[in-house]
Coordinates of C-alpha atoms in Angstrom, one line a residue:
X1 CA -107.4 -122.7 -59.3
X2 CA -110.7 -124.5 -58.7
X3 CA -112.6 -123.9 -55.4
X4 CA -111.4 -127.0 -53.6
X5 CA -107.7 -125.9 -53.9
X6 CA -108.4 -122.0 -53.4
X7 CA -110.4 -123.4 -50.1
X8 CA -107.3 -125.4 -48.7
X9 CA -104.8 -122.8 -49.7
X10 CA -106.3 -120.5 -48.0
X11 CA -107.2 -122.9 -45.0
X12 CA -104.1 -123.7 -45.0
X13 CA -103.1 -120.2 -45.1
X14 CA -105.0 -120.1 -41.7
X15 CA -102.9 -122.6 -39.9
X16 CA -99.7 -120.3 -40.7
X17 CA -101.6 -116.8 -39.9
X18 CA -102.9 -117.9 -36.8
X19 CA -99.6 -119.7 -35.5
X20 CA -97.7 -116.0 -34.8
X21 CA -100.0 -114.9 -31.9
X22 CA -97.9 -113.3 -29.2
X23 CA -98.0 -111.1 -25.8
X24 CA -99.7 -107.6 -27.2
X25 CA -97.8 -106.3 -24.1
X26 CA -94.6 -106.6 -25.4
X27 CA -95.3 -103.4 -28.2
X28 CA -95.8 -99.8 -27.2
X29 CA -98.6 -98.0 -29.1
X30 CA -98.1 -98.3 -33.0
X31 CA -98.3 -96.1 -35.9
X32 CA -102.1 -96.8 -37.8
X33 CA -101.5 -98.5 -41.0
X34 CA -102.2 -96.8 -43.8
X35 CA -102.7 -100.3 -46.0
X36 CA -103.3 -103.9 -45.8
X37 CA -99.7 -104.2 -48.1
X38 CA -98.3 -102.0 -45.9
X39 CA -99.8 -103.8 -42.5
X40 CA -98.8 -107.1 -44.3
X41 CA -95.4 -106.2 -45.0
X42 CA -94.5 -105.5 -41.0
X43 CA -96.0 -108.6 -40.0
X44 CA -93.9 -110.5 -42.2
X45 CA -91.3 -108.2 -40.7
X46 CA -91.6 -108.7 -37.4
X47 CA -91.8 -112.4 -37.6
X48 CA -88.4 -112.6 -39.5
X49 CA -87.1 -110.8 -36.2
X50 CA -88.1 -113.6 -34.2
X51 CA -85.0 -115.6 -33.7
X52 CA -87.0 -118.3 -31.8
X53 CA -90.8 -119.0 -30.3
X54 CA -93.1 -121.4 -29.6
X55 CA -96.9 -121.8 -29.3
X56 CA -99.7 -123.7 -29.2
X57 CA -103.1 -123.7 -31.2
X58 CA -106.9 -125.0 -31.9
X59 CA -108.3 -125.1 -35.1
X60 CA -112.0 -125.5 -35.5
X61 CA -114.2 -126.2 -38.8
X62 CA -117.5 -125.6 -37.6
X63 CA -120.7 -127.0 -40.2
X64 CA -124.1 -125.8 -39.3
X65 CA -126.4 -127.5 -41.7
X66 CA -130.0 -126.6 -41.3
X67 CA -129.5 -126.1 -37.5
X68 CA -127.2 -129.6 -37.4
X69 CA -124.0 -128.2 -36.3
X70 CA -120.6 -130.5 -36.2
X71 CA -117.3 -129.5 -35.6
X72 CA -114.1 -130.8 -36.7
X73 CA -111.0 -129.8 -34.9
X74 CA -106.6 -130.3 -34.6
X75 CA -104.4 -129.3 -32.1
X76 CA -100.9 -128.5 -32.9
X77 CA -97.6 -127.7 -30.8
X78 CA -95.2 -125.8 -32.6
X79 CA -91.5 -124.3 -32.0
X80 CA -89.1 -122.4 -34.5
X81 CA -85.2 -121.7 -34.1
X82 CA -83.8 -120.2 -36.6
X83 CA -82.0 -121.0 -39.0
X84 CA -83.4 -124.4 -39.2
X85 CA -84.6 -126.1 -36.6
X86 CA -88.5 -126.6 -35.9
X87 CA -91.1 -129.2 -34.7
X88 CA -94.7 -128.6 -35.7
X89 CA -96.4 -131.3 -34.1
X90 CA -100.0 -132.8 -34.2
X91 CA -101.4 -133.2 -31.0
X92 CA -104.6 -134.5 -31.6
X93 CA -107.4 -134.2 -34.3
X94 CA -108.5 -135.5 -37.7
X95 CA -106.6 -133.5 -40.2
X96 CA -102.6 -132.6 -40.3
X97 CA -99.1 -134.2 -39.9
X98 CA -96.0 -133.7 -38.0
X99 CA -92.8 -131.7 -39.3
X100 CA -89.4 -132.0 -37.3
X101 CA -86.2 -130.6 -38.1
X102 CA -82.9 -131.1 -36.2
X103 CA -81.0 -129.1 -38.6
X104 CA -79.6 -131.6 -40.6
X105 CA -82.6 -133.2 -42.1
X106 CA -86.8 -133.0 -41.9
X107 CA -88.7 -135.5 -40.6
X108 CA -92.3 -135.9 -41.9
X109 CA -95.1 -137.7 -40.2
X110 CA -98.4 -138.6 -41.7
X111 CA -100.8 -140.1 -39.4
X112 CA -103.5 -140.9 -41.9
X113 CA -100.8 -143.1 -43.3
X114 CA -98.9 -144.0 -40.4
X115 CA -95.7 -143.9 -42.4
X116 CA -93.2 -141.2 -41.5
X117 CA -90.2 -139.7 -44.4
X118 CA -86.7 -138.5 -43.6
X119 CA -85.7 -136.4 -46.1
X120 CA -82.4 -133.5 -46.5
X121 CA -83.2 -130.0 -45.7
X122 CA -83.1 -128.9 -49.3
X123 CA -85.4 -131.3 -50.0
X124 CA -87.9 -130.1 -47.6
X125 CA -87.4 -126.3 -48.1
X126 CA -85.7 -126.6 -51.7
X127 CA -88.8 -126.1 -55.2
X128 CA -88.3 -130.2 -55.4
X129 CA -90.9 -130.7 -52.3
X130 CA -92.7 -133.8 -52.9
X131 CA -94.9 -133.0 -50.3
X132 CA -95.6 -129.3 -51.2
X133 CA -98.6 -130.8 -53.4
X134 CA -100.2 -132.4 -50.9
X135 CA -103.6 -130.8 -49.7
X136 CA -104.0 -128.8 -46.2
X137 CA -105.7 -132.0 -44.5
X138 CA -103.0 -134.0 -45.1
X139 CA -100.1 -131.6 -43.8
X140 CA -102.0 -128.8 -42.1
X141 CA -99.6 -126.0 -41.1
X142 CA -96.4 -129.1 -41.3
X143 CA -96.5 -128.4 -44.9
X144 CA -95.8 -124.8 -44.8
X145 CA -92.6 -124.5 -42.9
X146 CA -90.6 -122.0 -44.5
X147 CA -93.8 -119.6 -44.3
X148 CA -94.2 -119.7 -40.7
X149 CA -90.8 -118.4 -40.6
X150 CA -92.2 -115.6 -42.6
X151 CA -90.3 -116.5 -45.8
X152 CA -92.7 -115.2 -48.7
X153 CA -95.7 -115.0 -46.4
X154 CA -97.2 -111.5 -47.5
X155 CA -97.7 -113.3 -51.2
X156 CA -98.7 -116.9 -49.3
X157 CA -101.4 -114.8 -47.8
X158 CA -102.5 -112.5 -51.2
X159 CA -102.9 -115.6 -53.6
X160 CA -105.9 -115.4 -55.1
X161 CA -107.4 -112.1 -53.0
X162 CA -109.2 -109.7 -55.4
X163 CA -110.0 -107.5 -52.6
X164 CA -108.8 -106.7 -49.5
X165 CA -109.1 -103.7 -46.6
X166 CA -108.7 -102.4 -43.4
X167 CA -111.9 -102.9 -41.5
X168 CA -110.8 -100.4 -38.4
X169 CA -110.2 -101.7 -34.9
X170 CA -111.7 -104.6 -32.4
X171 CA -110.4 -107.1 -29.8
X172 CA -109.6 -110.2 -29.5
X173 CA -109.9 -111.8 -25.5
X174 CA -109.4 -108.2 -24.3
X175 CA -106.5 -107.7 -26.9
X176 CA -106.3 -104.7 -29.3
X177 CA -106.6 -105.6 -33.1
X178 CA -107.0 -104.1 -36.5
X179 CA -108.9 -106.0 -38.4
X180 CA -108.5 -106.8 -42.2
X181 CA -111.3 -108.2 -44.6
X182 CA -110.3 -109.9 -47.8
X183 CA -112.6 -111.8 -50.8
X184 CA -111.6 -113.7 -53.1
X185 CA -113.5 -116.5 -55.6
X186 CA -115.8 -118.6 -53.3
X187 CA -114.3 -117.5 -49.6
X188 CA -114.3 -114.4 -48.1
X189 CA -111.9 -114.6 -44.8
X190 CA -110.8 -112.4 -42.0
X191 CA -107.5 -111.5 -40.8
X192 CA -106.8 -109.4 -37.0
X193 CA -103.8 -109.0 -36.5
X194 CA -102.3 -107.0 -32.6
X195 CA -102.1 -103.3 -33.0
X196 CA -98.2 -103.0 -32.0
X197 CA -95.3 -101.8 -34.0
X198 CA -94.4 -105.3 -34.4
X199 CA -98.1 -106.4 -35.1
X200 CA -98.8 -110.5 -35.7
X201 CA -101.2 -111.8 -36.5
X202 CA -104.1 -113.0 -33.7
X203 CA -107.0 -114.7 -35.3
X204 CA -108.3 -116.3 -38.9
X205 CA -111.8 -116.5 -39.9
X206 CA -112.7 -118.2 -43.1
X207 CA -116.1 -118.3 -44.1
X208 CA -116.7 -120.2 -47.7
X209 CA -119.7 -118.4 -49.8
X210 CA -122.0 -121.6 -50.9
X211 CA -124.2 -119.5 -52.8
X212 CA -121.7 -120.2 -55.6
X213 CA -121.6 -123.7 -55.8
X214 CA -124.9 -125.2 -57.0
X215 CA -123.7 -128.9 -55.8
X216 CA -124.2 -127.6 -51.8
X217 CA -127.8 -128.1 -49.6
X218 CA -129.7 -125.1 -49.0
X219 CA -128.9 -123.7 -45.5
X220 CA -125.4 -125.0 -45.4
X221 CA -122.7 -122.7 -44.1
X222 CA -119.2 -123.5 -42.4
X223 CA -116.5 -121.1 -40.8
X224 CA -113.1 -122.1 -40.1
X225 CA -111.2 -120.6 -37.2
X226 CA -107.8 -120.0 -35.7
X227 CA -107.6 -119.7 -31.9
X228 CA -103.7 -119.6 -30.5
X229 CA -102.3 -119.7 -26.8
X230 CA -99.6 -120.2 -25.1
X231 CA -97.2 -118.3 -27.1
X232 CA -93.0 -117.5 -25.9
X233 CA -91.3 -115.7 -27.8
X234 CA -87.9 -116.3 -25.2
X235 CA -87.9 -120.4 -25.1
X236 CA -85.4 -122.4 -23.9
X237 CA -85.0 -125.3 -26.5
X238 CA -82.7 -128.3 -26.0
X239 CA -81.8 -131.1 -29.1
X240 CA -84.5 -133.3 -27.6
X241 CA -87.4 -130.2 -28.5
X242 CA -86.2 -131.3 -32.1
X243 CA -86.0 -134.7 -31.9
X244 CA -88.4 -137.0 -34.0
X245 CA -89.5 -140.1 -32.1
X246 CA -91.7 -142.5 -34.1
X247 CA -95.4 -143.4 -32.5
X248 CA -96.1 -147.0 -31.9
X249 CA -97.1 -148.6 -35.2
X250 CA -95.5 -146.3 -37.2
X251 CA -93.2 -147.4 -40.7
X252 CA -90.4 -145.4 -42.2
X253 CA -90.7 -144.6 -45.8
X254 CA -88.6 -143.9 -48.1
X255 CA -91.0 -141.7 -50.4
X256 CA -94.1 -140.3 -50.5
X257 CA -95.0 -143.0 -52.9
X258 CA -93.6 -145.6 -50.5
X259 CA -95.8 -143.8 -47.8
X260 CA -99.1 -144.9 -49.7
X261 CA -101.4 -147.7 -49.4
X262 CA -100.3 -150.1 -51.9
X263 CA -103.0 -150.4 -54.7
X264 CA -105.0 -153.5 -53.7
X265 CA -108.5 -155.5 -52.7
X266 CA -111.0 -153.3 -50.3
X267 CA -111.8 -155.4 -47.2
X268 CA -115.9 -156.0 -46.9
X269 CA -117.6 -153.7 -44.3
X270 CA -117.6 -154.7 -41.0
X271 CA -120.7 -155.9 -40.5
X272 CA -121.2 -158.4 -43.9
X273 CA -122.3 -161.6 -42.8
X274 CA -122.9 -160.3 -38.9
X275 CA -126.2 -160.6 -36.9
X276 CA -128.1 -157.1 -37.8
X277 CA -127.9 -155.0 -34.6
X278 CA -131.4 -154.4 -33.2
X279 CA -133.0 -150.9 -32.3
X280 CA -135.8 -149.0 -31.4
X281 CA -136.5 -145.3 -32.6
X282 CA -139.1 -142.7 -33.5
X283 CA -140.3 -142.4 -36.9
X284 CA -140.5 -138.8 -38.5
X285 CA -144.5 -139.2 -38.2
X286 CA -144.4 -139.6 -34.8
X287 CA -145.0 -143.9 -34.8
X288 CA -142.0 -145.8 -33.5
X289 CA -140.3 -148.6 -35.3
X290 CA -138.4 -152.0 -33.8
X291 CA -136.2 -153.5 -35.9
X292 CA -137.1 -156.7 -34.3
X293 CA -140.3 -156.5 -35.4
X294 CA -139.3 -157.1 -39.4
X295 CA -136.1 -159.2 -38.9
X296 CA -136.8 -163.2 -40.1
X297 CA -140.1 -161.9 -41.4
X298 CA -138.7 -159.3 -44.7
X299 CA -135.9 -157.9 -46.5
X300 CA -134.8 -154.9 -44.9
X301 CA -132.8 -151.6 -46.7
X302 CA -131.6 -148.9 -44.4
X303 CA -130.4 -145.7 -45.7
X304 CA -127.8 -143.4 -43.5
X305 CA -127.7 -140.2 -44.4
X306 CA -128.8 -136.1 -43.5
X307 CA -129.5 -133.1 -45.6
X308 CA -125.9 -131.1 -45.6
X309 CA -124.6 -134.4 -47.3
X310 CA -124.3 -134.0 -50.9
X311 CA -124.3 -137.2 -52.1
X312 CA -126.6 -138.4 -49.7
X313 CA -129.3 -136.2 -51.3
X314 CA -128.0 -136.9 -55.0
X315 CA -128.6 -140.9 -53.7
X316 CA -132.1 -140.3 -51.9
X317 CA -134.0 -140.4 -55.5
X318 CA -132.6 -143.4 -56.7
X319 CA -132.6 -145.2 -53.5
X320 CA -136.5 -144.2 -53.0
X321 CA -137.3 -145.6 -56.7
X322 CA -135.6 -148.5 -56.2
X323 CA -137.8 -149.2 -53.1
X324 CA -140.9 -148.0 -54.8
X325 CA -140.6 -150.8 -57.4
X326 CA -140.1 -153.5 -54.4
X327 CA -142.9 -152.4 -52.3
X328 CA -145.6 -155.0 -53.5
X329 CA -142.8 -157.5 -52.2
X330 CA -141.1 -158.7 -48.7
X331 CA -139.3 -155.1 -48.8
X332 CA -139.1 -153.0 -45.9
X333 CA -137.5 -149.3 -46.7
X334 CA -136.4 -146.9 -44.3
X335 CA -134.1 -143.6 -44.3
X336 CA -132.3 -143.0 -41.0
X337 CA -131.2 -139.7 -40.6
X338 CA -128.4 -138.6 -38.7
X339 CA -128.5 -136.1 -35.8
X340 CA -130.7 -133.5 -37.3
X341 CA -134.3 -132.0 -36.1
X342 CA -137.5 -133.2 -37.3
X343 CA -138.4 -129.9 -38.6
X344 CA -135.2 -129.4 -40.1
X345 CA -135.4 -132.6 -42.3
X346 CA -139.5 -131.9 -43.1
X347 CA -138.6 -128.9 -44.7
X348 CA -135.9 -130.7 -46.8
X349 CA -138.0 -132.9 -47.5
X350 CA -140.6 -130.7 -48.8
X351 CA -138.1 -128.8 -50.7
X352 CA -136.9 -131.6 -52.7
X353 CA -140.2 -133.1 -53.0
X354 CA -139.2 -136.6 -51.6
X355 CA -141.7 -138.9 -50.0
X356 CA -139.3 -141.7 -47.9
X357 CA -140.2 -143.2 -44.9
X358 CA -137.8 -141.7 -41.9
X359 CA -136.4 -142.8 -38.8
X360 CA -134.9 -140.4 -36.5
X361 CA -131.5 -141.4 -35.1
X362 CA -130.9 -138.0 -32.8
X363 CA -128.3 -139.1 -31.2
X364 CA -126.3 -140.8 -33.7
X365 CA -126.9 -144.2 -32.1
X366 CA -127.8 -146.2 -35.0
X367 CA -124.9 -145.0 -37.2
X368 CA -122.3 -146.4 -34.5
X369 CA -123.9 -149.8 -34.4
X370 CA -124.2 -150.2 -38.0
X371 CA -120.7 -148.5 -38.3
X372 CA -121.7 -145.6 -40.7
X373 CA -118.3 -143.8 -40.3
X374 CA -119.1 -142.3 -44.0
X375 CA -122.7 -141.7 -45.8
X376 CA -124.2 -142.4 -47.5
X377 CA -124.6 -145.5 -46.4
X378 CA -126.9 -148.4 -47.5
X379 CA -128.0 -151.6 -45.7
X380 CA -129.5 -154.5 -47.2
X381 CA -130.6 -157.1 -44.2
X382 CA -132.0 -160.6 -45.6
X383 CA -134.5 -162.5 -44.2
X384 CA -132.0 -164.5 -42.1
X385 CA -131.7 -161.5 -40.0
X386 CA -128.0 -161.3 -41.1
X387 CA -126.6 -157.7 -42.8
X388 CA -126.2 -159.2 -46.6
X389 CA -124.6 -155.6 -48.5
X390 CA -123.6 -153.0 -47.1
X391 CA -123.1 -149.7 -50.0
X392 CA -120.7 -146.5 -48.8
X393 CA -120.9 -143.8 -51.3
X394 CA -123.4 -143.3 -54.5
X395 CA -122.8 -144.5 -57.9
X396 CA -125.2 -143.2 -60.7
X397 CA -126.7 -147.2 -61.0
X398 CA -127.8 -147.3 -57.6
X399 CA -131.4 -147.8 -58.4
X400 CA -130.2 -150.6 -61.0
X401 CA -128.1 -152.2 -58.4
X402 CA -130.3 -152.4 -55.3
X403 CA -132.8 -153.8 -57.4
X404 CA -131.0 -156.4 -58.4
X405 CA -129.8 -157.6 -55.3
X406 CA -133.3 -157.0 -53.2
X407 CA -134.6 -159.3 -55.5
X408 CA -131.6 -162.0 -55.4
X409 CA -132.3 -162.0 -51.6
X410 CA -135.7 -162.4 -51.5
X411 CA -135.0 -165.5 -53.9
X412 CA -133.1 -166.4 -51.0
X413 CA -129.3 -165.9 -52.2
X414 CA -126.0 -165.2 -49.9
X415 CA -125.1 -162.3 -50.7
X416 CA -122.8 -161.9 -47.8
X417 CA -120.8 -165.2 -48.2
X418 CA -120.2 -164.2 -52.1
X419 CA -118.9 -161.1 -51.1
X420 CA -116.5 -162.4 -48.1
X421 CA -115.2 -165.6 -50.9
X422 CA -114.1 -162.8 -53.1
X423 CA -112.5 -161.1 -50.7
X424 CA -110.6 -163.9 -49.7
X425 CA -109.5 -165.4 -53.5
X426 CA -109.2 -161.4 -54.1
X427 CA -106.9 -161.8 -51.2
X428 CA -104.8 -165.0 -52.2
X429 CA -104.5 -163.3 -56.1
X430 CA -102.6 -160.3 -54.5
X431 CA -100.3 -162.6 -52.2
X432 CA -99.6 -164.2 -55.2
X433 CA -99.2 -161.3 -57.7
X434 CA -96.4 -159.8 -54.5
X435 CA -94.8 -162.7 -54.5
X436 CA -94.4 -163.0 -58.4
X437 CA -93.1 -159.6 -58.3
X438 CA -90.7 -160.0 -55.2
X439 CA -89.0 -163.3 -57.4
X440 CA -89.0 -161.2 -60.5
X441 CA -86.7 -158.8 -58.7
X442 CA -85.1 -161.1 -57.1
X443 CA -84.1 -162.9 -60.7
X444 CA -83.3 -159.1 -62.1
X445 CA -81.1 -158.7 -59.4
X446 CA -79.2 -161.9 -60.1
X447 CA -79.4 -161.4 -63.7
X448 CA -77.5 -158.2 -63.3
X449 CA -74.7 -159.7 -61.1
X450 CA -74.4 -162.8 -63.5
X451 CA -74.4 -160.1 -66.3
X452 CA -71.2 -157.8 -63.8
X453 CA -69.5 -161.0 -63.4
X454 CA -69.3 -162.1 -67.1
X455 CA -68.3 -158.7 -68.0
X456 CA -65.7 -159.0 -65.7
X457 CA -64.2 -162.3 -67.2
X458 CA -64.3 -161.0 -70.6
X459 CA -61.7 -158.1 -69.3
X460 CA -59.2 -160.6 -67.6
X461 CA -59.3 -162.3 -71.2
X462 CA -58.8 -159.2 -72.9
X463 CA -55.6 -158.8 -70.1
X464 CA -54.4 -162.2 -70.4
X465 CA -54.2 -162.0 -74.5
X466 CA -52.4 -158.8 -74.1

């Protein structure tokens, strides 16, 4: 299992761990656990006894990148009644879908598609799950029904651990917990789980060890945490609690392969062809820079990006060398660096011996108006004042590339209205090519009922000459 997949396993394991929280006043005083199997192995217990519940929970990746902290959270609503019925529902975040069950059949909804899928219940708890491949920011704890009914949990929650212990006692908000400390390839991750004789688990901690992969900035570090609320372990469902009603916009599917964008042309960035927003910031030497200085005068290249971002810093060389070869010309380069300190990004600097020119964007100002939802992100402004490329991601010929076209704008070349006239004929080609296939499925299906029909005279021959 490669690091990726162990991470969202086990993040995925966190969703389901932290999703049994209940009242610690509802258990007397327990016995000590003499194990983590053995502590394991009555939490898995004690949430088979539940016959129904219902809770709500935050999760919360937080990054911290040389001092740049983000944080990227879900909220979830989720009721069980056993033997089948559920609703695990995304509130609100970036990551996760929606699983509802009346009893009869699942309903699956994926936002980041906004397609839903109803499917059987064997289907959705049966080993032919579709779905059961997908990764943990696609389904979050949705994906992982039958395990937050505590089927096969204890192994859910040992895959992949090479060591695990009990790590004595703490609390959690006031609430007595024994705590359990587990490693395994890449992730080391905390488990506390209510000291009760029906113990559950209260809080997940997952804290990825970067130290082992080589393709990670220095000081980067991320947890990911479980916080849970609001738990009853005495609802009162009705059929509506399990009732799936689809959001506005929403298309039903009838596979997970039906659920996916259909393979076609990328639509330009948002800003090709537009009138380069203007803006005024401080340079990492202290100067300030206006944008409306340079614009009608030079070619302009802006460069989104910050230190924890991988492939920003894999790009930074190439981006730098291409710039380096234009700077005898009507170039203008800068880096604009996303929401980090100064001191911060002098030290990364330093580190990977880069000289680039840097504007600070603190806030994350800049970004929004040029619409860098993804870095790293390149801009190439003409001398028209009007955004001519716009690059999202890093390919190894970057250097190659920019070159090519800094030169074919200073020669005065749209580059914009090139790339918005493929776009359309890329357009008109895939109207066509659906329509071509729609007919040729239309003409199969006619074929086949010609074909039914000519079988069926040839039989009332055969009857007639009898």
């Amino acid at each position: 299992m490669n690091y990726a997949n162990r991470l969202g396993v086990t993040l995925a394991m966190t969703l389901l761990l932290g999703s049994f929280l209940c009242s610690p006043t509802a258990y007397a005083e327990p016995a000590e656990p003499k194990s983590v199997d053995e502590l394991l192995d009555r939490v898995e217990q004690s949430i088979k006894d539940l016959p129904a519940y219902s809770f709500d929970f935050d999760i919360a990746i937080n990054v911290d990148a040389n001092g740049n902290k983000q944080s990227i959270e879900s909220e979830f609503d989720v009721k069980i009644e056993r033997p089948n019925r559920w609703a695990v529902v995304k509130q609100s975040g970036q990551f996760g879908a929606t699983s509802m069950s009346d009893g009869k059949e699942e309903t699956i909804y994926l936002p980041m598609l906004k397609a839903y899928i109803v499917r059987p219940l064997d289907e959705a708890t049966g080993e032919n799950n579709e779905l059961a491949s997908l990764p943990v920011t696609f389904l979050g704890p949705a994906g992982k029904v039958q395990a937050l009914m505590g089927e096969g949990l204890k192994k859910f929650m040992l895959d992949g651990v090479t060591e695990s212990k009990l790590a004595g006692e703490e609390e959690i908000d006031g609430v007595a917990c024994w705590k359990c400390e587990f490693k395994q390839e890449g992730l080391d991750w905390q488990l506390w789980v209510t000291k009760a004789d029906q113990p559950l688990p209260r809080r997940v901690v997952l804290v990825p060890d970067y130290s082992a992969n080589p393709g990670m900035p220095k000081g980067m570090s991320m947890t990911a945490q479980i916080d849970v609320a609001n738990f009853n372990a005495e609802p009162k469902f009705t059929d509506e609690d399990f009732k799936f009603t689809p959001p506005e916009g929403a298309r039903q599917a009838d596979s997970l392969q039906d659920a996916m964008p259909k393979p076609g042309p990328s639509p330009p960035h948002a800003l090709i062809g537009e009138e380069a927003p203007t803006f005024e910031v401080d340079v990492l030497d202290g100067e300030a820079f206006k944008l409306q200085d340079v614009l009608g005068k030079k070619v302009v290249m802006l460069d989104f990006w910050a230190t924890w971002c991988g492939p920003c810093v894999a790009a930074l060389p190439e981006i730098s060398a291409a710039a380096n070869e234009m700077k005898d010309k009507d170039v203008v380069f800068y880096t604009v660096n996303l929401r980090e300190e100064p001191e911060a990004v002098k030290e990364f600097l330093k580190e990977q011996e880069l000289d680039v020119p840097v504007l600070l964007d603190a806030e994350g100002e800049i970004g929004d108006l040029y619409k860098a939802e993804a870095i790293p992100q390149t801009v190439l402004i003409g001398k028209d004042g009007r955004v001519q490329v716009v690059h999202v991601g890093f390919g190894g010929d970057a250097k190659k590339k920019l070159i090519e076209e800094l030169t074919a704008l200073l020669e005065g070349k749209e580059l914009a209205q090139e790339t918005l006239d493929k776009w359309e004929a890329d357009q008109k080609k895939a109207e066509a090519e659906e329509d071509e296939s729609a007919e040729s499925e239309d003409d199969d299906a006619a074929d086949a009922e010609a074909e039914g029909a000519d079988v069926e005279v040839e039989e009332a021959a055969v009857e007639v000459e009898k």
